[in-house]
């Protein structure tokens, strides 16, 4: 029987609500003791061991324990566990703020730096010391005590209400009821899956597996209108207030720290460096995409006019928010003759998973083995071990939690659970990460079938999992995906390219009934359709990035009217009156504030990496795969992203491949 290495994982998922509460208190005491010891040292007592080593060891311990307590809020099936975990997150976030404001620890770090020849420190240790001092200054520890107290209070308030913001989204449980006639055009498998009322109506939630089939395929505009209105009104009353308070707090805090805006404060730690660079990037790209977008919107209007005549309903002469995804789908089907419902039949989840895991193993020189009867948080969850093929060395574990359930995190994401780093004794702590998603559950007569978008999401998020596992950083602060936030998506976005290449697509697809391959004609159409609706799709990303930058360069923001104004200008589709998409824009309360532009920014690098190495030398070329693992994944955040890129590319990055990938001239 294959080794499971369960002794190498320090996480447990059988904690009760009371256990979580008690462990929080115990963890806080343990970690505070470490900070107290470091803070109480006299200047002449400071050594590498009692300050840097002490803190890196503590970081690793705290990270594992904290993840064990705050991850269940996203995945536990028990409401009391989720609530206890949410409270733990609040309490620990408050504690994080308190520890990040320790004047005594900051002063000792500065004193150690000034008395030490830092050039003789190991590179990661030097980077760690410099980063902690910079973070201390960003917390105002070089400022007067009264200003520090204001910053501390602001950080606590912001942390508390951001947790509430995301809890409100996760707890959102609106259900709309429609007759099957009102859902005309929605795929039969979705109709079958919907719960039914006593009088036979379908109960449709606002979760993605329900929402998108209706918005993409329902022929009845009124049904789509009701769905879109409800979707973009989620948590509107509570979360609009929270977001607007967050904007004010962030601005005030940034000004106390001598930054003009919150965006300037955030970007100081990013590849982009300045808000002006981001604004120019988004504006230039929007202008380049405008002709493509206008052409697409014109076609959408033609399709809408034709359909209104056919259905005998009034044509209003415009594309509304509830029309956008529907006519994007029609455009794709007509212009590329892609029937996504038919295509879905070739992507049964089990086969996609097998194919995807095989591709990653081959590309990165790894071996995965599923753990039987794994210690996990829900019966749906699978657990795997990861072994390096060349050395037979154990590298870590990953978990797959792929189906929706009540109260679960509603998007797709990778959660780092145990950072790969050095232990206090110099041995290596293995990494552990979870991919959480919400793919359609199998039914009694049909397996879980993925849309091509789902397959792309799977590839993307699993790319983050591999970043967590393959990182060989020594210090937990630099483990896994802890790179600059505007680079963090690039490694995963780069790997999305595999779902658009025939060679890799054929390895993770087969018809769920007879096992047949995707017909060549359909495969060709799919690959050609990659840039379908590229103008509208990318302008929507620019809209979100611009909205995020706009509210975070102001002292206060009326989010509803700002979003509506930018939507009209950039997307050229008016926001539906009395909705506020921002109230469910979880990124802005979950660590992506002033950073949503990063999805497009990092795409510049992802396309450069893919086209200049993989596309040129072979998408399954193990030599390129190992270079990618060595230069991009292995360092984690232990060096600047630009230096990793230059090593992998052999030159400075270029925008050329990115622009071509959008259907534009370089």
XYZ file of C-alpha atoms in Angstrom:
666
model
C 0.000 0.000 0.000
C 1.314 3.469 -0.940
C 2.515 5.713 1.873
C -0.002 8.418 2.818
C 2.429 10.579 4.864
C -0.456 11.580 7.128
C 2.038 12.060 9.963
C 3.445 15.007 7.986
C 0.206 16.975 8.063
C -0.479 19.048 11.174
C -4.089 19.856 10.351
C -7.204 18.296 11.834
C -10.821 18.876 10.730
C -12.834 17.279 13.542
C -12.849 20.292 15.872
C -16.144 21.218 17.535
C -17.282 24.836 17.842
C -16.089 24.761 21.458
C -12.703 23.312 20.416
C -12.248 26.163 17.930
C -13.029 28.752 20.596
C -10.609 27.209 23.100
C -7.838 26.756 20.560
C -8.049 30.399 19.523
C -7.365 31.493 23.097
C -4.525 29.006 23.473
C -2.954 30.015 20.134
C -3.073 33.695 21.021
C -1.308 33.027 24.326
C 1.437 30.909 22.693
C 2.166 33.448 19.962
C 2.001 36.447 22.309
C 4.639 34.797 24.491
C 7.001 34.639 21.490
C 6.452 38.329 20.685
C 6.923 39.231 24.365
C 10.275 37.429 24.443
C 11.491 39.086 21.235
C 10.229 42.489 22.366
C 11.850 42.283 25.792
C 15.388 41.672 24.476
C 17.960 44.389 25.150
C 19.861 45.747 22.150
C 23.106 44.064 23.226
C 21.293 40.685 23.497
C 19.954 40.595 19.912
C 21.083 37.636 17.794
C 19.887 36.025 14.590
C 18.568 33.055 16.607
C 16.582 34.968 19.217
C 14.962 37.430 16.835
C 14.847 36.257 13.168
C 14.802 32.493 13.802
C 12.377 32.934 16.663
C 9.938 34.877 14.499
C 10.160 32.666 11.396
C 9.532 29.547 13.518
C 6.571 31.282 15.110
C 5.170 32.384 11.714
C 5.132 28.787 10.470
C 3.461 27.448 13.626
C 0.880 30.237 13.692
C 0.019 29.881 9.992
C -0.892 26.180 10.320
C -2.871 26.640 13.536
C -4.720 29.677 12.230
C -5.703 27.978 8.949
C -7.096 25.053 10.913
C -9.361 27.455 12.820
C -10.463 29.897 10.115
C -10.719 27.642 7.033
C -13.874 25.792 8.301
C -15.953 28.993 7.885
C -15.667 28.406 4.114
C -16.301 24.650 3.945
C -17.919 23.157 7.037
C -21.382 21.652 6.545
C -22.301 22.601 10.132
C -23.541 26.131 10.705
C -22.260 26.274 14.292
C -18.749 25.321 13.099
C -18.844 27.988 10.358
C -19.977 30.584 12.881
C -17.292 29.588 15.403
C -14.687 29.706 12.627
C -15.869 33.150 11.489
C -15.594 34.392 15.081
C -12.127 32.810 15.319
C -11.115 34.642 12.154
C -12.313 37.938 13.642
C -10.504 37.368 16.919
C -7.281 36.258 15.215
C -7.445 39.141 12.728
C -7.724 41.502 15.681
C -4.747 39.746 17.268
C -2.806 40.010 13.970
C -3.353 43.767 14.004
C -2.192 43.947 17.635
C 0.996 41.950 16.939
C 1.746 43.910 13.754
C 1.713 47.067 15.905
C 4.262 45.852 18.478
C 6.611 48.800 18.907
C 9.087 46.792 20.997
C 9.438 44.084 18.315
C 9.764 46.667 15.517
C 12.419 48.618 17.436
C 14.420 45.423 17.998
C 14.204 44.492 14.307
C 15.523 47.953 13.360
C 18.248 47.698 16.030
C 19.268 44.225 14.804
C 19.453 45.491 11.215
C 21.637 48.453 12.167
C 24.125 46.364 14.218
C 24.338 43.453 11.738
C 26.205 43.058 8.471
C 23.019 41.999 6.637
C 24.988 41.081 3.508
C 26.184 38.023 5.441
C 22.624 36.828 6.155
C 21.096 34.164 3.905
C 19.123 35.908 1.110
C 15.719 34.863 2.480
C 16.607 35.948 6.018
C 17.756 39.357 4.715
C 14.564 39.700 2.650
C 12.483 38.680 5.697
C 14.123 41.290 7.932
C 13.718 44.050 5.341
C 10.093 43.087 4.695
C 9.162 43.080 8.405
C 10.687 46.527 8.857
C 8.878 47.852 5.764
C 5.597 46.342 7.029
C 6.239 47.956 10.408
C 6.650 51.349 8.762
C 3.475 50.711 6.750
C 1.758 50.157 10.115
C 3.071 53.512 11.352
C 5.508 52.143 13.939
C 7.920 54.973 13.105
C 5.159 57.494 13.975
C 3.899 58.967 17.259
C 1.909 56.744 19.628
C -1.412 58.600 19.194
C -1.273 58.123 15.398
C -0.416 54.448 15.865
C -3.483 54.041 18.098
C -5.689 55.546 15.377
C -4.196 53.203 12.755
C -4.663 50.197 15.035
C -8.334 51.053 15.670
C -8.936 51.538 11.940
C -7.312 48.212 11.050
C -9.417 46.378 13.629
C -12.642 47.963 12.409
C -11.789 47.288 8.752
C -10.928 43.657 9.482
C -14.154 43.045 11.423
C -16.484 44.533 8.823
C -14.650 42.883 5.907
C -15.285 39.500 7.540
C -18.975 40.451 7.910
C -19.064 41.496 4.238
C -17.911 38.074 3.052
C -20.042 36.215 5.592
C -23.104 38.041 4.241
C -22.238 36.862 0.708
C -21.675 33.246 1.817
C -24.933 33.214 3.803
C -26.955 34.741 0.929
C -29.720 32.238 0.111
C -32.248 34.004 -2.153
C -34.440 31.630 -4.179
C -36.560 32.678 -7.159
C -39.404 30.511 -8.450
C -40.151 30.043 -12.151
C -42.331 27.764 -14.219
C -40.576 25.631 -16.820
C -42.170 27.859 -19.473
C -40.496 30.887 -17.880
C -37.199 28.993 -18.120
C -37.574 28.247 -21.839
C -34.152 27.518 -23.347
C -32.445 26.533 -20.090
C -30.720 23.147 -20.518
C -32.789 20.121 -19.497
C -30.156 18.907 -17.021
C -30.377 22.240 -15.139
C -34.186 22.124 -15.113
C -34.033 18.591 -13.757
C -31.562 19.587 -11.069
C -33.612 22.512 -9.715
C -35.621 21.735 -6.607
C -39.363 21.965 -7.219
C -42.152 23.656 -5.281
C -45.359 21.818 -4.425
C -47.004 23.332 -7.539
C -44.112 22.231 -9.810
C -42.199 25.497 -10.121
C -38.389 25.420 -10.248
C -36.537 26.894 -7.275
C -33.542 28.771 -8.679
C -30.812 30.065 -6.361
C -28.229 32.751 -7.132
C -25.330 30.320 -6.839
C -23.265 29.964 -10.010
C -24.483 26.465 -11.052
C -28.054 27.852 -11.084
C -27.442 31.440 -12.148
C -25.240 31.033 -15.218
C -27.346 28.436 -17.106
C -30.336 30.788 -16.782
C -28.430 33.950 -17.765
C -26.725 32.280 -20.723
C -29.606 30.244 -22.147
C -33.045 31.420 -20.957
C -35.012 32.893 -23.884
C -37.454 34.789 -21.645
C -36.047 38.306 -21.022
C -38.235 38.895 -17.950
C -36.830 35.790 -16.245
C -33.278 36.938 -16.960
C -34.149 40.444 -15.744
C -35.455 39.138 -12.431
C -32.391 36.897 -11.989
C -29.888 39.658 -12.820
C -31.662 42.165 -10.574
C -31.604 39.702 -7.668
C -27.978 38.674 -8.378
C -26.683 42.248 -8.448
C -28.777 43.177 -5.423
C -27.271 40.472 -3.209
C -26.512 41.844 0.275
C -27.148 45.334 -1.118
C -28.381 47.031 2.044
C -25.798 45.647 4.474
C -22.758 45.349 2.215
C -23.028 48.707 0.434
C -22.702 50.391 3.833
C -19.782 48.126 4.757
C -17.909 48.735 1.487
C -18.353 52.490 1.691
C -17.130 52.498 5.280
C -14.121 50.390 4.209
C -13.278 52.965 1.511
C -13.305 55.786 4.109
C -11.235 53.829 6.650
C -8.662 52.782 4.048
C -8.252 56.346 2.784
C -7.846 57.858 6.258
C -5.325 55.199 7.257
C -3.281 55.720 4.076
C -3.128 59.459 4.667
C -1.882 58.936 8.225
C 0.906 56.814 6.699
C 1.812 59.634 4.286
C 0.292 58.068 1.170
C -2.099 60.237 -0.893
C -4.630 57.417 -1.417
C -5.281 53.805 -0.473
C -4.379 52.755 -4.039
C -0.966 54.445 -3.649
C -0.464 52.655 -0.303
C -1.303 49.232 -1.797
C 0.675 49.623 -5.026
C 3.851 50.564 -3.178
C 4.229 46.790 -2.504
C 3.244 45.628 -6.009
C 4.942 45.205 -9.391
C 2.973 48.187 -10.767
C 4.350 50.491 -8.010
C 2.107 53.505 -8.841
C -1.639 54.144 -9.309
C -0.833 56.196 -12.416
C 0.781 53.131 -14.056
C -2.361 51.079 -13.419
C -4.712 53.827 -14.671
C -2.657 54.184 -17.874
C -2.538 50.412 -18.402
C -6.332 50.030 -18.032
C -7.195 53.135 -20.094
C -4.843 52.233 -22.961
C -6.117 48.660 -23.116
C -9.731 49.875 -23.051
C -9.090 52.211 -25.982
C -7.393 49.449 -27.982
C -10.362 47.136 -27.343
C -13.036 49.739 -28.160
C -13.447 48.965 -31.922
C -13.690 45.226 -31.178
C -16.212 45.832 -28.381
C -18.406 48.162 -30.485
C -18.499 45.589 -33.287
C -19.594 42.886 -30.792
C -22.300 45.063 -29.181
C -23.669 45.917 -32.626
C -23.977 42.181 -33.402
C -25.657 41.532 -30.031
C -28.255 44.177 -30.910
C -28.934 42.543 -34.274
C -29.475 39.178 -32.584
C -31.719 40.787 -29.985
C -33.864 42.565 -32.586
C -34.296 39.304 -34.522
C -35.264 37.404 -31.377
C -37.700 40.072 -30.163
C -39.533 39.840 -33.508
C -39.580 36.052 -33.253
C -40.931 36.120 -29.672
C -43.360 38.959 -30.416
C -41.962 41.245 -27.732
C -40.924 44.896 -27.884
C -37.319 45.626 -28.933
C -35.889 48.340 -26.633
C -32.881 49.071 -28.856
C -30.222 48.413 -26.208
C -28.242 45.672 -24.503
C -29.091 45.447 -20.801
C -27.119 43.699 -18.092
C -29.564 40.779 -18.200
C -28.966 40.497 -21.957
C -25.175 40.500 -21.904
C -24.330 36.867 -21.112
C -27.284 35.618 -23.145
C -26.187 37.345 -26.354
C -22.535 36.548 -25.722
C -23.633 32.893 -25.714
C -25.722 33.314 -28.864
C -22.848 35.100 -30.648
C -20.498 32.271 -29.723
C -22.963 29.605 -30.868
C -23.807 31.318 -34.161
C -20.384 32.622 -35.109
C -18.469 29.543 -34.049
C -21.394 27.072 -34.027
C -20.439 25.954 -30.540
C -23.217 24.364 -28.564
C -21.859 24.554 -25.030
C -24.520 22.225 -23.773
C -23.368 19.603 -26.276
C -19.717 20.341 -25.508
C -20.377 19.787 -21.801
C -21.180 16.129 -22.524
C -17.483 15.616 -23.323
C -16.326 16.922 -19.947
C -17.476 14.482 -17.233
C -15.782 15.660 -14.042
C -14.074 12.355 -13.193
C -12.408 12.138 -16.604
C -11.445 15.845 -16.593
C -9.898 15.386 -13.152
C -7.887 12.338 -14.250
C -6.680 14.093 -17.412
C -5.845 17.317 -15.595
C -3.894 15.536 -12.850
C -1.965 13.513 -15.452
C -1.020 16.650 -17.388
C 0.235 18.410 -14.257
C 2.186 15.330 -13.168
C 3.873 14.974 -16.561
C 4.596 18.665 -16.957
C 6.022 19.274 -13.478
C 7.744 15.929 -12.846
C 5.374 14.911 -10.031
C 3.404 11.842 -8.947
C -0.026 12.108 -7.251
C -1.648 9.339 -5.224
C -5.171 9.506 -3.785
C -5.422 8.799 -0.050
C -8.079 6.212 0.828
C -10.469 7.061 3.703
C -8.826 10.472 4.117
C -9.145 12.662 7.226
C -11.197 15.468 5.624
C -13.947 17.987 6.518
C -16.694 16.525 4.264
C -17.403 13.219 2.534
C -17.197 14.911 -0.918
C -13.531 15.846 -0.375
C -10.626 13.920 -1.946
C -7.050 14.014 -0.629
C -3.817 13.296 -2.537
C -0.114 12.945 -1.764
C 2.500 14.569 -4.036
C 5.914 12.967 -4.720
C 8.800 14.405 -6.773
C 9.512 11.833 -9.517
C 13.255 12.581 -9.839
C 14.101 12.220 -6.134
C 11.116 10.208 -4.807
C 10.833 12.928 -2.175
C 7.446 13.613 -0.538
C 6.365 17.214 -1.201
C 2.915 17.637 0.299
C -0.835 16.999 0.163
C -3.696 18.618 -1.689
C -7.467 18.409 -1.215
C -10.226 18.705 -3.848
C -13.618 19.968 -2.574
C -15.556 20.445 -5.794
C -19.338 20.445 -5.156
C -21.702 23.109 -3.743
C -23.405 22.775 -0.373
C -25.234 25.200 1.874
C -23.010 27.749 3.588
C -19.942 26.798 1.551
C -17.611 29.353 -0.060
C -19.505 30.266 -3.236
C -16.695 30.759 -5.776
C -13.641 28.723 -6.801
C -10.363 29.280 -4.961
C -7.183 27.700 -3.670
C -6.554 27.863 0.081
C -3.014 27.372 1.359
C -3.389 25.331 4.567
C 0.138 24.337 5.594
C 3.073 26.365 4.259
C 6.051 24.477 2.845
C 9.053 25.836 4.766
C 11.850 24.855 7.129
C 11.026 23.524 10.601
C 12.923 24.810 13.680
C 15.207 21.728 13.488
C 16.087 22.453 9.841
C 13.929 19.651 8.377
C 11.229 20.574 5.843
C 7.554 21.069 6.672
C 5.533 19.738 3.748
C 2.943 21.917 2.050
C -0.834 21.360 2.043
C -3.448 23.206 -0.010
C -7.124 22.852 -0.898
C -8.985 23.638 -4.084
C -12.575 24.620 -3.312
C -15.103 24.901 -6.165
C -18.812 24.604 -6.928
C -19.181 22.306 -9.932
C -22.526 20.677 -10.699
C -23.148 17.567 -8.604
C -23.810 14.233 -10.341
C -27.397 12.950 -10.416
C -28.702 9.380 -10.357
C -28.599 9.120 -14.169
C -25.877 11.586 -15.180
C -22.353 12.326 -13.953
C -21.158 15.812 -13.069
C -20.614 17.532 -16.436
C -18.380 20.592 -16.672
C -18.725 23.506 -19.042
C -15.529 24.477 -20.835
C -15.425 27.536 -18.517
C -15.483 25.137 -15.555
C -12.571 23.179 -17.024
C -10.631 26.440 -17.378
C -11.443 27.371 -13.766
C -10.298 23.922 -12.607
C -7.001 24.277 -14.469
C -6.485 27.784 -13.079
C -7.178 27.050 -9.423
C -5.207 23.814 -9.528
C -2.302 25.881 -10.840
C -2.408 27.790 -7.527
C -2.397 24.457 -5.683
C 0.780 23.450 -7.531
C 2.375 26.809 -6.676
C 1.736 26.034 -3.004
C 3.139 22.494 -3.276
C 6.161 23.175 -5.515
C 7.445 26.215 -3.646
C 10.676 25.459 -1.807
C 10.994 28.700 0.171
C 12.684 28.311 3.552
C 10.548 30.883 5.384
C 6.755 30.602 5.564
C 6.284 34.313 4.788
C 7.560 33.486 1.275
C 5.906 30.091 0.808
C 3.679 29.186 -2.133
C 1.689 31.997 -3.713
C 3.084 34.737 -1.450
C 4.418 36.719 -4.383
C 3.457 40.273 -5.356
C -0.325 40.344 -5.636
C -0.268 41.648 -9.215
C 1.835 38.634 -10.233
C 0.073 35.960 -8.169
C -2.446 35.093 -10.912
C 0.160 34.833 -13.708
C 1.349 31.248 -13.008
C -2.250 29.977 -12.949
C -3.420 32.082 -15.876
C -0.490 30.710 -17.869
C -1.730 27.171 -17.246
C -5.242 28.031 -18.515
C -3.729 27.895 -22.009
C -3.786 24.081 -21.811
C -7.598 24.047 -22.041
C -7.342 25.785 -25.432
C -4.844 23.386 -27.016
C -6.024 20.261 -28.883
C -3.183 18.122 -27.528
C -4.109 18.697 -23.879
C -7.886 19.017 -24.390
C -8.051 15.573 -25.968
C -6.449 14.112 -22.827
C -9.146 15.365 -20.489
C -12.301 14.909 -22.535
C -14.533 12.035 -23.650
C -18.267 11.664 -24.091
C -19.876 10.606 -20.825
C -22.067 7.994 -22.552
C -19.872 6.241 -25.123
C -16.358 7.518 -24.318
C -15.951 9.063 -27.801
C -13.529 11.937 -28.354
C -14.619 15.511 -29.072
C -15.138 15.598 -32.874
C -12.320 17.427 -34.675
C -14.753 19.958 -36.084
C -16.077 20.887 -32.616
C -12.524 20.981 -31.207
C -11.411 23.337 -34.010
C -14.384 25.618 -33.406
C -13.713 25.709 -29.671
C -10.054 26.656 -30.125
C -11.002 29.355 -32.662
C -13.669 30.671 -30.279
C -11.147 31.584 -27.596
C -11.385 35.250 -28.557
C -15.155 35.200 -28.973
C -16.562 38.347 -27.343
C -13.015 39.369 -26.320
C -13.952 43.044 -26.546
C -16.935 42.893 -24.168
C -15.354 40.296 -21.868
C -12.135 42.253 -21.361
C -13.903 45.595 -21.052
C -15.846 44.056 -18.169
C -12.530 43.163 -16.493
C -11.337 46.729 -17.154
C -14.606 48.048 -15.675
C -14.049 46.079 -12.450
C -10.381 47.091 -12.244
C -11.194 50.750 -12.946
C -14.040 50.774 -10.413
C -11.711 49.296 -7.776
C -8.979 51.879 -8.511
C -11.518 54.741 -8.632
C -13.098 54.101 -5.236
C -9.655 53.579 -3.700
C -8.333 56.908 -4.942
C -11.158 58.789 -3.149
C -11.795 59.726 0.477
C -15.382 58.444 0.232
C -17.421 56.762 -2.472
C -21.034 56.384 -3.560
C -20.312 52.913 -4.936
C -23.626 52.476 -6.724
C -23.376 55.664 -8.793
C -19.610 55.290 -9.448
C -20.111 51.738 -10.719
C -23.048 52.837 -12.900
C -21.019 55.694 -14.409
C -17.953 53.548 -15.198
C -20.128 50.719 -16.548
C -21.778 53.108 -18.989
C -18.417 54.565 -20.046
C -16.249 51.416 -20.223
C -18.647 48.505 -20.786
C -21.165 50.723 -22.630
C -23.956 48.816 -20.905
C -25.874 50.668 -18.185
C -26.055 49.098 -14.734
C -29.608 48.043 -13.865
C -31.198 50.805 -11.714
C -31.331 50.094 -7.959
C -28.723 47.322 -8.130
C -25.197 47.510 -6.724
C -22.882 44.776 -7.988
C -20.245 46.087 -5.556
C -22.201 44.729 -2.560
C -21.262 41.176 -3.585
C -17.812 41.988 -5.035
C -16.026 39.806 -2.473
C -12.537 40.558 -3.807
C -12.708 44.100 -2.435
C -13.165 42.903 1.137
C -10.980 39.833 0.799
C -7.500 41.183 0.138
C -7.841 42.353 -3.478
C -8.688 46.003 -2.665
C -7.020 48.342 -5.222
C -5.651 45.193 -6.872
C -8.311 43.776 -9.183
C -6.350 45.186 -12.150
C -3.853 42.410 -11.335
C -5.856 39.819 -13.314
C -5.178 41.682 -16.568
C -1.745 42.958 -15.503
C -0.493 39.459 -14.733
C -1.949 38.186 -18.021
C 0.792 40.170 -19.779
C 3.342 37.905 -18.087
C 1.329 34.698 -18.436
C 0.990 35.093 -22.211
C 4.654 35.994 -22.565
C 5.676 32.857 -20.628
C 3.348 30.595 -22.584
C 4.063 31.807 -26.113
C 7.809 32.331 -25.785
C 8.548 28.978 -24.113
C 5.731 26.388 -24.071
C 4.079 27.205 -27.411
C 7.494 27.416 -29.066
C 9.136 24.360 -27.442
C 6.076 22.129 -26.880
C 3.201 22.421 -24.404
C 4.033 19.033 -22.857
C 7.812 19.542 -23.076
C 9.113 18.265 -19.706
C 12.258 20.426 -19.955
C 10.160 23.621 -20.203
C 7.831 22.275 -17.494
C 10.771 21.743 -15.137
C 12.162 25.216 -15.956
C 8.736 26.610 -15.104
C 8.687 24.704 -11.833
C 12.272 25.746 -11.022
C 12.137 29.445 -11.932
C 8.480 30.414 -11.387
C 6.943 28.042 -8.796
C 9.908 26.961 -6.677
C 11.027 30.381 -5.349
C 7.578 31.225 -3.913
C 7.947 34.848 -2.846
C 11.633 34.557 -1.926
C 12.625 36.804 -4.857
C 10.969 39.573 -6.876
C 8.606 38.357 -9.608
C 10.404 40.365 -12.283
C 13.626 38.447 -11.539
C 11.831 35.086 -11.755
C 10.358 36.085 -15.112
C 13.704 37.182 -16.525
C 15.254 33.836 -15.524
C 12.467 31.821 -17.157
C 12.191 33.979 -20.291
C 15.895 34.735 -20.662
C 15.013 38.414 -21.271
C 12.822 41.314 -20.061
C 9.048 40.615 -20.286
C 7.115 41.970 -23.312
C 3.434 42.909 -23.931
C 3.408 41.560 -27.492
C 1.941 38.080 -26.826
C -0.679 39.557 -24.488
C -2.005 42.001 -27.110
C -2.054 39.335 -29.830
C -3.940 36.988 -27.457
C -6.705 39.627 -27.213
C -7.066 39.752 -30.985
C -5.182 43.064 -31.196
C -2.118 44.197 -33.091
C 1.049 44.211 -30.978
